[in-house]
mmCIF file of C-alpha atoms (C1' of nucleotides) in Angstrom:
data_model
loop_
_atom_site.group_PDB
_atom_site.id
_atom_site.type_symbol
_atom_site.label_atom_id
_atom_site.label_comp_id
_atom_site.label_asym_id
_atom_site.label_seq_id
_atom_site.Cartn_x
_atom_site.Cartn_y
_atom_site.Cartn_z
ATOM 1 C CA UNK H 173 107.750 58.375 -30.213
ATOM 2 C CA UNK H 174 106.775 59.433 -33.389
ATOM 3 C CA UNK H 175 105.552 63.078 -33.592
ATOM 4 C CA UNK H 176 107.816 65.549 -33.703
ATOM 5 C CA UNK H 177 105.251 67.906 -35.154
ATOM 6 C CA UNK H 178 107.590 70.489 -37.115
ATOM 7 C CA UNK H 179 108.633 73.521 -35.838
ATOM 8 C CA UNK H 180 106.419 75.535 -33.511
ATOM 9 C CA UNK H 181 103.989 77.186 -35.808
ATOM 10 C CA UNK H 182 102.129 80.143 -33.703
ATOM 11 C CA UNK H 183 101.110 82.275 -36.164
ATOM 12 C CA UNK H 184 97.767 82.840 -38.022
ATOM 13 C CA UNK H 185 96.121 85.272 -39.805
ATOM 14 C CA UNK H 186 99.762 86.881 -40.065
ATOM 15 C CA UNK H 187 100.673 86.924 -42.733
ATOM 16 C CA UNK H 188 97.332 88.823 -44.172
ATOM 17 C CA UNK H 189 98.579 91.594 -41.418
ATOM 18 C CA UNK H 190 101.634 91.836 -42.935
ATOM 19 C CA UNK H 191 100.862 91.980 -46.551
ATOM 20 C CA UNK H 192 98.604 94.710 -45.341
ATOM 21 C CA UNK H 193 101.349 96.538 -43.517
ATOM 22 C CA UNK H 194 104.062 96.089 -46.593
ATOM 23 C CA UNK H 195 101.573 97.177 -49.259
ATOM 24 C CA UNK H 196 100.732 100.299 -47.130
ATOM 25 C CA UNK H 197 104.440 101.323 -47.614
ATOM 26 C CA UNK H 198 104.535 100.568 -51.422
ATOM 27 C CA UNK H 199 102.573 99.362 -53.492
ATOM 28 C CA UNK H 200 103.802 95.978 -54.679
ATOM 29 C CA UNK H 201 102.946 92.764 -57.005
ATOM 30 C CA UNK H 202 102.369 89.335 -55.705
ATOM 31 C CA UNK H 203 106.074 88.073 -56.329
ATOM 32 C CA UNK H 204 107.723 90.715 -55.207
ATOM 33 C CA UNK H 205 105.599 91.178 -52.039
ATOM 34 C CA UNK H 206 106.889 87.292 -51.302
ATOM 35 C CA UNK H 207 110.282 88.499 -51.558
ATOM 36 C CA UNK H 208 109.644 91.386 -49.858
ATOM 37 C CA UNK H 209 108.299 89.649 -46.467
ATOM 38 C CA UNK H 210 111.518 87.292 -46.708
ATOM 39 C CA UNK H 211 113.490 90.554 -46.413
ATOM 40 C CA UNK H 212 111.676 92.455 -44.017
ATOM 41 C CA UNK H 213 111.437 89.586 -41.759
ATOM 42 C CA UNK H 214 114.867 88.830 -41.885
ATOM 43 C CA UNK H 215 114.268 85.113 -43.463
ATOM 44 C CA UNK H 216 112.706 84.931 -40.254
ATOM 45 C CA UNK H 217 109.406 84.175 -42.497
ATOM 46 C CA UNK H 218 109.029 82.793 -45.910
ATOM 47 C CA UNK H 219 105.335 82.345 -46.872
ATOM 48 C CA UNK H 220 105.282 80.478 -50.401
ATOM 49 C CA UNK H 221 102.853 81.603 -53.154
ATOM 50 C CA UNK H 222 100.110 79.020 -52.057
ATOM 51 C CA UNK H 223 100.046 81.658 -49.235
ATOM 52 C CA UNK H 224 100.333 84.946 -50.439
ATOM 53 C CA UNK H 225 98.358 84.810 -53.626
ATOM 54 C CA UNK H 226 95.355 83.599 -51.944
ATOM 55 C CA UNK H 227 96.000 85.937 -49.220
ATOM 56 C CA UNK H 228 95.961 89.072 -52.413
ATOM 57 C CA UNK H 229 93.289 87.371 -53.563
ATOM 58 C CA UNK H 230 90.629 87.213 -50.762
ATOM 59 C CA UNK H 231 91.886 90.635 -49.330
ATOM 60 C CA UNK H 232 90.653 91.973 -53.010
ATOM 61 C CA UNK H 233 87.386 90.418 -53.160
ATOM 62 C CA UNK H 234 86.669 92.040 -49.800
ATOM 63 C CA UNK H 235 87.826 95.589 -51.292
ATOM 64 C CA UNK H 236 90.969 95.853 -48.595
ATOM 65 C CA UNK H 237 92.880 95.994 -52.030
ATOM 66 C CA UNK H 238 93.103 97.103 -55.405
ATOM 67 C CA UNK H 239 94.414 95.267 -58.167
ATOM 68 C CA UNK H 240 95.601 97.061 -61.127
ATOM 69 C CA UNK H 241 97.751 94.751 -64.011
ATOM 70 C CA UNK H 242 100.981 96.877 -65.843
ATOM 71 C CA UNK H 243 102.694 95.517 -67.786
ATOM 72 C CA UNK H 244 106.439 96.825 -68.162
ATOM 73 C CA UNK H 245 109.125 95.842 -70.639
ATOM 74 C CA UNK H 246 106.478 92.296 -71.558
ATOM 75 C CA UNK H 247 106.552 91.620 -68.058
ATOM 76 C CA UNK H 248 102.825 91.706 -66.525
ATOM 77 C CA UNK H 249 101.791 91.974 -63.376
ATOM 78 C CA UNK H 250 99.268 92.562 -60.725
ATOM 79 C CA UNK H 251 100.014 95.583 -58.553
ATOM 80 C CA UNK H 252 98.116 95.660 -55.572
ATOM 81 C CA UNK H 253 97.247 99.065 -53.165
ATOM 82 C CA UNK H 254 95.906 99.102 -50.101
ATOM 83 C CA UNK H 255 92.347 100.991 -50.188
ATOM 84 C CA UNK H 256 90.944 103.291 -47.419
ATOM 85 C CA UNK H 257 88.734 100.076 -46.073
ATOM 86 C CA UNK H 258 92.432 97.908 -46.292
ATOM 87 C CA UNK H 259 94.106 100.621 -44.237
ATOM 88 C CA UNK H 260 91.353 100.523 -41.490
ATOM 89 C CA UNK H 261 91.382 96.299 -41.538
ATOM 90 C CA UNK H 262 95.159 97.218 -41.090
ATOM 91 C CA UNK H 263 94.131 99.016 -38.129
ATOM 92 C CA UNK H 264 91.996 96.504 -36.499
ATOM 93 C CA UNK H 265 93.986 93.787 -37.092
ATOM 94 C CA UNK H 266 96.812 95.480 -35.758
ATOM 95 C CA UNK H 267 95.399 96.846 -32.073
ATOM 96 C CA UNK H 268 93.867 92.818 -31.889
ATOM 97 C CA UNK H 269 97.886 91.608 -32.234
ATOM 98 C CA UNK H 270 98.809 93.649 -30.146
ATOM 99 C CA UNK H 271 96.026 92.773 -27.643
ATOM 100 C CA UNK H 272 96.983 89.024 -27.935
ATOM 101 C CA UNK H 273 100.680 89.266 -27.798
ATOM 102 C CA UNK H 274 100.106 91.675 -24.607
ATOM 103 C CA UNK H 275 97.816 88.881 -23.333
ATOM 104 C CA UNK H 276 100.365 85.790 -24.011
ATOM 105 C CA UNK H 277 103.109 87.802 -22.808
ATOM 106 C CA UNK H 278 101.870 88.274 -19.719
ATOM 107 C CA UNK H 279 101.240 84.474 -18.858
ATOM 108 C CA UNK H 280 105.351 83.654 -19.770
ATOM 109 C CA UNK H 281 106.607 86.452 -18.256
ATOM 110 C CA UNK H 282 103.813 85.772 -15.105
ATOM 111 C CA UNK H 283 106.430 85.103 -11.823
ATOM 112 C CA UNK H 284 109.223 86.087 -13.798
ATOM 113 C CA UNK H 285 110.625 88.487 -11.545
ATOM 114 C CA UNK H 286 114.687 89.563 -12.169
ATOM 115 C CA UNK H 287 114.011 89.311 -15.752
ATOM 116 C CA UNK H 288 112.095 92.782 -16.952
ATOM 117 C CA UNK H 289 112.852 91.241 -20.793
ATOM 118 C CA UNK H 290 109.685 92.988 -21.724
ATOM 119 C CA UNK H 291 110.580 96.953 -22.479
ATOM 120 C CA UNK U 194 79.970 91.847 -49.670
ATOM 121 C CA UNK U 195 79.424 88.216 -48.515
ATOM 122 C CA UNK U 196 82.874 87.534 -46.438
ATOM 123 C CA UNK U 197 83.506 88.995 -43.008
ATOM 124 C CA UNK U 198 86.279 85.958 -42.126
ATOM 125 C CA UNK U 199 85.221 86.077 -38.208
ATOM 126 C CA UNK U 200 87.317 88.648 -35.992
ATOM 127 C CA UNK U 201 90.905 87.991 -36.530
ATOM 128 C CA UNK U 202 92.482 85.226 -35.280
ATOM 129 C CA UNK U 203 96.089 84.740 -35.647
ATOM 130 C CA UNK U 204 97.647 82.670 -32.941
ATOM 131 C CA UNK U 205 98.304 78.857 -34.040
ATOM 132 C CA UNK U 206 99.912 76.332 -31.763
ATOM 133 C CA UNK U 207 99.572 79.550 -28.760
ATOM 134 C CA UNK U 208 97.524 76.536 -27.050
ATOM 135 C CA UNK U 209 99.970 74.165 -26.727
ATOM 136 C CA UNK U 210 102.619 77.274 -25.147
ATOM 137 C CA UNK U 211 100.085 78.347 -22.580
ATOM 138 C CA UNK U 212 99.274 74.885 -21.565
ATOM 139 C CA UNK U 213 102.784 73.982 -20.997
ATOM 140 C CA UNK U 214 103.090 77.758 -18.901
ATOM 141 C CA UNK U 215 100.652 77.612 -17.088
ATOM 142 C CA UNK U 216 100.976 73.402 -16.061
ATOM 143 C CA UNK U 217 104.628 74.276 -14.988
ATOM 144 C CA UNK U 218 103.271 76.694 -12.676
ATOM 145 C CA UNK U 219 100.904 73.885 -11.311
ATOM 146 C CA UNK U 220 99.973 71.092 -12.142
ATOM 147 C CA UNK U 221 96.349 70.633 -13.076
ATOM 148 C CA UNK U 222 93.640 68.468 -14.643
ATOM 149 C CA UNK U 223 91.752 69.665 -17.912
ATOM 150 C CA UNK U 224 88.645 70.512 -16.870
ATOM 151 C CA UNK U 225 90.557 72.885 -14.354
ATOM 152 C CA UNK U 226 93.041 74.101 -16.873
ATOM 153 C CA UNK U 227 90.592 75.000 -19.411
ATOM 154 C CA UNK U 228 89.005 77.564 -17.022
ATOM 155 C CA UNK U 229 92.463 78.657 -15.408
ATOM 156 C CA UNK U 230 93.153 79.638 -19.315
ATOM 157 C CA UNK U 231 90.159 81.684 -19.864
ATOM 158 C CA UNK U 232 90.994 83.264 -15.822
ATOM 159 C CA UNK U 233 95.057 84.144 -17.055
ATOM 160 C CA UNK U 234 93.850 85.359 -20.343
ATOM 161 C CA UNK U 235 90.589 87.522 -18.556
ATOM 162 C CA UNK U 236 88.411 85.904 -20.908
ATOM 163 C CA UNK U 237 90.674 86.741 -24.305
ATOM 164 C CA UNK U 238 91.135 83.701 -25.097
ATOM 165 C CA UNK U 239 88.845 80.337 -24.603
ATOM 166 C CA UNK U 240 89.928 77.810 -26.093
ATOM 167 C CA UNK U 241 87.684 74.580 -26.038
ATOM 168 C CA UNK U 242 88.019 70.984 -24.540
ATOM 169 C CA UNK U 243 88.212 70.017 -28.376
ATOM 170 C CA UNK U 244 91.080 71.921 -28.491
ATOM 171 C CA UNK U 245 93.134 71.599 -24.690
ATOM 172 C CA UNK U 246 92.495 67.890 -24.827
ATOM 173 C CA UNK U 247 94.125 66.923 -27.688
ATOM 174 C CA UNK U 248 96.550 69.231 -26.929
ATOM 175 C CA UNK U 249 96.932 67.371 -23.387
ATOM 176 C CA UNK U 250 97.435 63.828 -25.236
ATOM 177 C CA UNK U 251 100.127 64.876 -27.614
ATOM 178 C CA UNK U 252 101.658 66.627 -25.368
ATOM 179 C CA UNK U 253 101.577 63.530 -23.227
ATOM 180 C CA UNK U 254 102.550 61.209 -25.725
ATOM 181 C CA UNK U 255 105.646 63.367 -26.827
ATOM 182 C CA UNK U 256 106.989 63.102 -23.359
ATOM 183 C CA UNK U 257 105.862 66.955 -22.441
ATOM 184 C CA UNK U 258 103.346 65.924 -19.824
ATOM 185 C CA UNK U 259 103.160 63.026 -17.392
ATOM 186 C CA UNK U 260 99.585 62.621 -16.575
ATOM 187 C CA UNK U 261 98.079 61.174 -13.274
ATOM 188 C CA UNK U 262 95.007 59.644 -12.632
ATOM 189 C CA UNK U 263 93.864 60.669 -9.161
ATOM 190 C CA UNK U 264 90.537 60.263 -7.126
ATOM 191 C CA UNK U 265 88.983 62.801 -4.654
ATOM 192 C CA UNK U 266 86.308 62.493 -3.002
ATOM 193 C CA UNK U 267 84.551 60.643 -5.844
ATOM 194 C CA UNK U 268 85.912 62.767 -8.733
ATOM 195 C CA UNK U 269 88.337 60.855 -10.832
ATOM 196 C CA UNK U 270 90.633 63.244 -12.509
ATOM 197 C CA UNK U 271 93.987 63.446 -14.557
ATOM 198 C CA UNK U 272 96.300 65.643 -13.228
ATOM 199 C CA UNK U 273 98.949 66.834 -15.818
ATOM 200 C CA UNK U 274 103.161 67.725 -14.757
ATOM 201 C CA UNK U 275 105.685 68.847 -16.342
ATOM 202 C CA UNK U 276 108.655 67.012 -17.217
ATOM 203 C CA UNK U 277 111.637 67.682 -18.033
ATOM 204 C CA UNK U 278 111.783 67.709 -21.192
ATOM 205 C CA UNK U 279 108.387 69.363 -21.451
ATOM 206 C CA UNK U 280 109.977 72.381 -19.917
ATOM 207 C CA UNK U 281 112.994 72.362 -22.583
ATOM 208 C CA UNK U 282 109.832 72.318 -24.849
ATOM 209 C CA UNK U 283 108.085 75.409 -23.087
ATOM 210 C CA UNK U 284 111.974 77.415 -22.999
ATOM 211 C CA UNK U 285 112.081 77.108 -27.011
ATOM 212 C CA UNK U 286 108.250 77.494 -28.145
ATOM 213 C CA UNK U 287 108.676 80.411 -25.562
ATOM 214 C CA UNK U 288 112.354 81.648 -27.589
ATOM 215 C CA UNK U 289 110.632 81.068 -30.631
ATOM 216 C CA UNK U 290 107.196 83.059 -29.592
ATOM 217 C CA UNK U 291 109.469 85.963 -28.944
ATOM 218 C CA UNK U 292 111.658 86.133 -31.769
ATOM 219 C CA UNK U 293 108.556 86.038 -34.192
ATOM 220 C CA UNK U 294 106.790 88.663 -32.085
ATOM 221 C CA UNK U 295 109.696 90.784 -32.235
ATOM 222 C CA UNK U 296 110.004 90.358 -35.994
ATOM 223 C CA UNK U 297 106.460 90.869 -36.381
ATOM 224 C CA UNK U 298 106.091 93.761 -33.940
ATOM 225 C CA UNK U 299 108.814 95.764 -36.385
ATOM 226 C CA UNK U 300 107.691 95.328 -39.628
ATOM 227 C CA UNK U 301 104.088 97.178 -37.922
ATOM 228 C CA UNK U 302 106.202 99.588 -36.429
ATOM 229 C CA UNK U 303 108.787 100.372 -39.115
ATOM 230 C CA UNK U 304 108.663 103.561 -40.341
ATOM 231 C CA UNK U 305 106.268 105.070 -37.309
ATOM 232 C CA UNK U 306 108.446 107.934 -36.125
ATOM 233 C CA UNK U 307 107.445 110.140 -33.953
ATOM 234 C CA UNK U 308 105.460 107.394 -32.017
ATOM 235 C CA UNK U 309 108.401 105.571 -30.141
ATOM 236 C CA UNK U 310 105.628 102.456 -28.958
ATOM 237 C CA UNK U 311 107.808 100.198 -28.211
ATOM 238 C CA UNK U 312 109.588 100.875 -25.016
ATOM 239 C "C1'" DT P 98 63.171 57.663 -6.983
ATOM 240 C "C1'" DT P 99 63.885 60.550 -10.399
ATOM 241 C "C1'" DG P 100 65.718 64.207 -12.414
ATOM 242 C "C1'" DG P 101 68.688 68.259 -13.226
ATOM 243 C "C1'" DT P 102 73.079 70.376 -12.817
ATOM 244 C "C1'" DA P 103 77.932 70.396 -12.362
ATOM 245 C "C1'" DT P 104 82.049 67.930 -12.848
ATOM 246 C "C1'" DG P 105 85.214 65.504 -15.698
ATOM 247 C "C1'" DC P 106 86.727 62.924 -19.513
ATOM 248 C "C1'" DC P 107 86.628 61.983 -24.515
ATOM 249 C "C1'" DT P 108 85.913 62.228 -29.805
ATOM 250 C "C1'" DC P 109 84.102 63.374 -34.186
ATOM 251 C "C1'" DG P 110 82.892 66.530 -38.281
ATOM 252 C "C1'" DG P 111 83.908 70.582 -40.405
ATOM 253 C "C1'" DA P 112 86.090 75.044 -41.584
ATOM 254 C "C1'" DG P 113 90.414 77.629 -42.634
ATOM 255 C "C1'" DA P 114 95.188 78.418 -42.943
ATOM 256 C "C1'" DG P 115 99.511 77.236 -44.738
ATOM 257 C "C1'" DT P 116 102.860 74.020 -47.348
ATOM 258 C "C1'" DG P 117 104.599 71.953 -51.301
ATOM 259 C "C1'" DA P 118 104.256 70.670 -55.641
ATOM 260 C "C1'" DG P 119 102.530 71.432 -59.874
ATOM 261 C "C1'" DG P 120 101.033 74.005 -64.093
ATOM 262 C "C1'" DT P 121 100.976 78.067 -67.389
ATOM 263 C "C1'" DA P 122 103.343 81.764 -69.958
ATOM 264 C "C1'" DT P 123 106.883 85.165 -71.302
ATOM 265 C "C1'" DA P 124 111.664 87.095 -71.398
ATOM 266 C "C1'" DA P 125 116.649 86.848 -71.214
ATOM 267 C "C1'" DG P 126 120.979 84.467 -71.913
ATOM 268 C "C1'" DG P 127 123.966 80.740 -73.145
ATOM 269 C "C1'" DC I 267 117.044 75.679 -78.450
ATOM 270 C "C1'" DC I 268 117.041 75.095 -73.822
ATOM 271 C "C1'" DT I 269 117.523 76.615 -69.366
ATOM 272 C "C1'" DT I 270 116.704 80.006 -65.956
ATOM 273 C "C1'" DA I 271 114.193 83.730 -63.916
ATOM 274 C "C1'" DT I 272 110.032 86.171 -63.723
ATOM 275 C "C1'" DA I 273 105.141 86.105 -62.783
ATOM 276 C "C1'" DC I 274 100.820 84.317 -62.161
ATOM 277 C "C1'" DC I 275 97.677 80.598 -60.437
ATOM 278 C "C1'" DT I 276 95.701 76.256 -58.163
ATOM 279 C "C1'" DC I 277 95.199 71.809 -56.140
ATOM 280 C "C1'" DA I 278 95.899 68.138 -52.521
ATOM 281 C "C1'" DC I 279 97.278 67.524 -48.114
ATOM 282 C "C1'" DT I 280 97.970 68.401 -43.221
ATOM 283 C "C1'" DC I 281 97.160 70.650 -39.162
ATOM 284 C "C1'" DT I 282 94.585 73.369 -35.764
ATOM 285 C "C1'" DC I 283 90.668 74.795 -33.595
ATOM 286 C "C1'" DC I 284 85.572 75.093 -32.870
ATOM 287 C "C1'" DG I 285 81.196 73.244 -31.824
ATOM 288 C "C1'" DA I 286 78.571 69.705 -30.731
ATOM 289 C "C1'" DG I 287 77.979 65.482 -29.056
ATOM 290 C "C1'" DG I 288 78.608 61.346 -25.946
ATOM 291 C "C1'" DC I 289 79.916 59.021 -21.605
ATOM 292 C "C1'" DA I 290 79.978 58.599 -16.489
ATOM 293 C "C1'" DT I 291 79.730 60.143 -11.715
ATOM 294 C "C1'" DA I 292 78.305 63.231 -7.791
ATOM 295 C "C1'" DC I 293 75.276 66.159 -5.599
ATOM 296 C "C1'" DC I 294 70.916 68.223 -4.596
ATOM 297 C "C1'" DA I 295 66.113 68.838 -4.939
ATOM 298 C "C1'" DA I 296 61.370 67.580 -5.808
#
DNA sequence: TTGGTATGCCTCGGAGAGTGAGGTATAAGG
DNA sequence: CCTTATACCTCACTCTCCGAGGCATACCAA
């Protein structure tokens, strides 16, 4: 028995919604975006650079967000804002999570009766 | 404006949970599973026999599944069971699911007042 | 008989995502 | 001066999933 397999991923495609969703609060820079997902999702998360900048970088390209470099007390970086097209991908990509969590949600809780878990 | 990226996916390793739900409901050969996914999911999700079969064998190998050849009238199938330890398997992914949903589910909600959402 | 369709299993190649490790450069502090 | 923290980036690898293909049998029709 050799697998094991790691922890249950799930997941995919998140973490572009959530960079999405935290840079529509504030406007942030890659490293302190990273940080900021560990915090918001309670450690819960941790998606390394090899994620995130990637993630920046792609959602850029397709004009979702705007890149802008400060630099502040010799300390330069990349401060990306969500753009009008970034806020409607946020959109989307929110009401199809949604959709699919409804849809999984439904199968585990399917015959589940005397547990209403779901709110 | 040459990306696009294909409608959303997220999900990763969702396979693997539904198999194990929806086997521990009944037990079931591939072919039949396959289509009883794309039934429970009204056509959301449809995920291929490249995918399910694999998923069948590890499953299998790890001690999730027992499979079962058996012949009717003609048609050799593998019918698929839970164990035991499959269904400690299906009660954590299925802990696990939740918790990231939940964590998820909040960061897209935080700071929505005024539309309570969640129930 | 021959052929097409449905059943039923399997696997391979490829695309993408995510991890982990690495590499660069500057600033602050001992 | 050297280490640590900040800040960016990328590559190699693994894994998942899709799409397409292959195999074999059963049934039905021409």
């Amino acid at each position: 028995m050799p697998t094991a397999r790691k922890p249950p991923d799930f997941l995919n495609g998140v973490p572009e919604l959530i960079v999405l969703r935290l840079l529509s609060q504030k406007p942030m820079y890659g490293y302190e975006l990273i940080q900021a997902i560990q915090v918001a999702t309670s450690r819960n998360f941790a998606f390394g650079e090899g994620c995130i900048y990637p993630v920046l970088h792609r959602l850029e390209a397709d004009g979702a967000l705007n890149g802008r470099r400060e630099t502040v007390q010799g300390r330069s970086r990349i401060v990306y804002r969500v753009t009008a097209k970034g806020r409607g991908r946020l959109e989307q990509s929110a009401v199809a999570w949604k959709r699919s969590v409804e849809v999984i949600q439904a199968i585990l809780s399917e015959g589940n009766r005397a547990s209403p878990a779901m709110a």
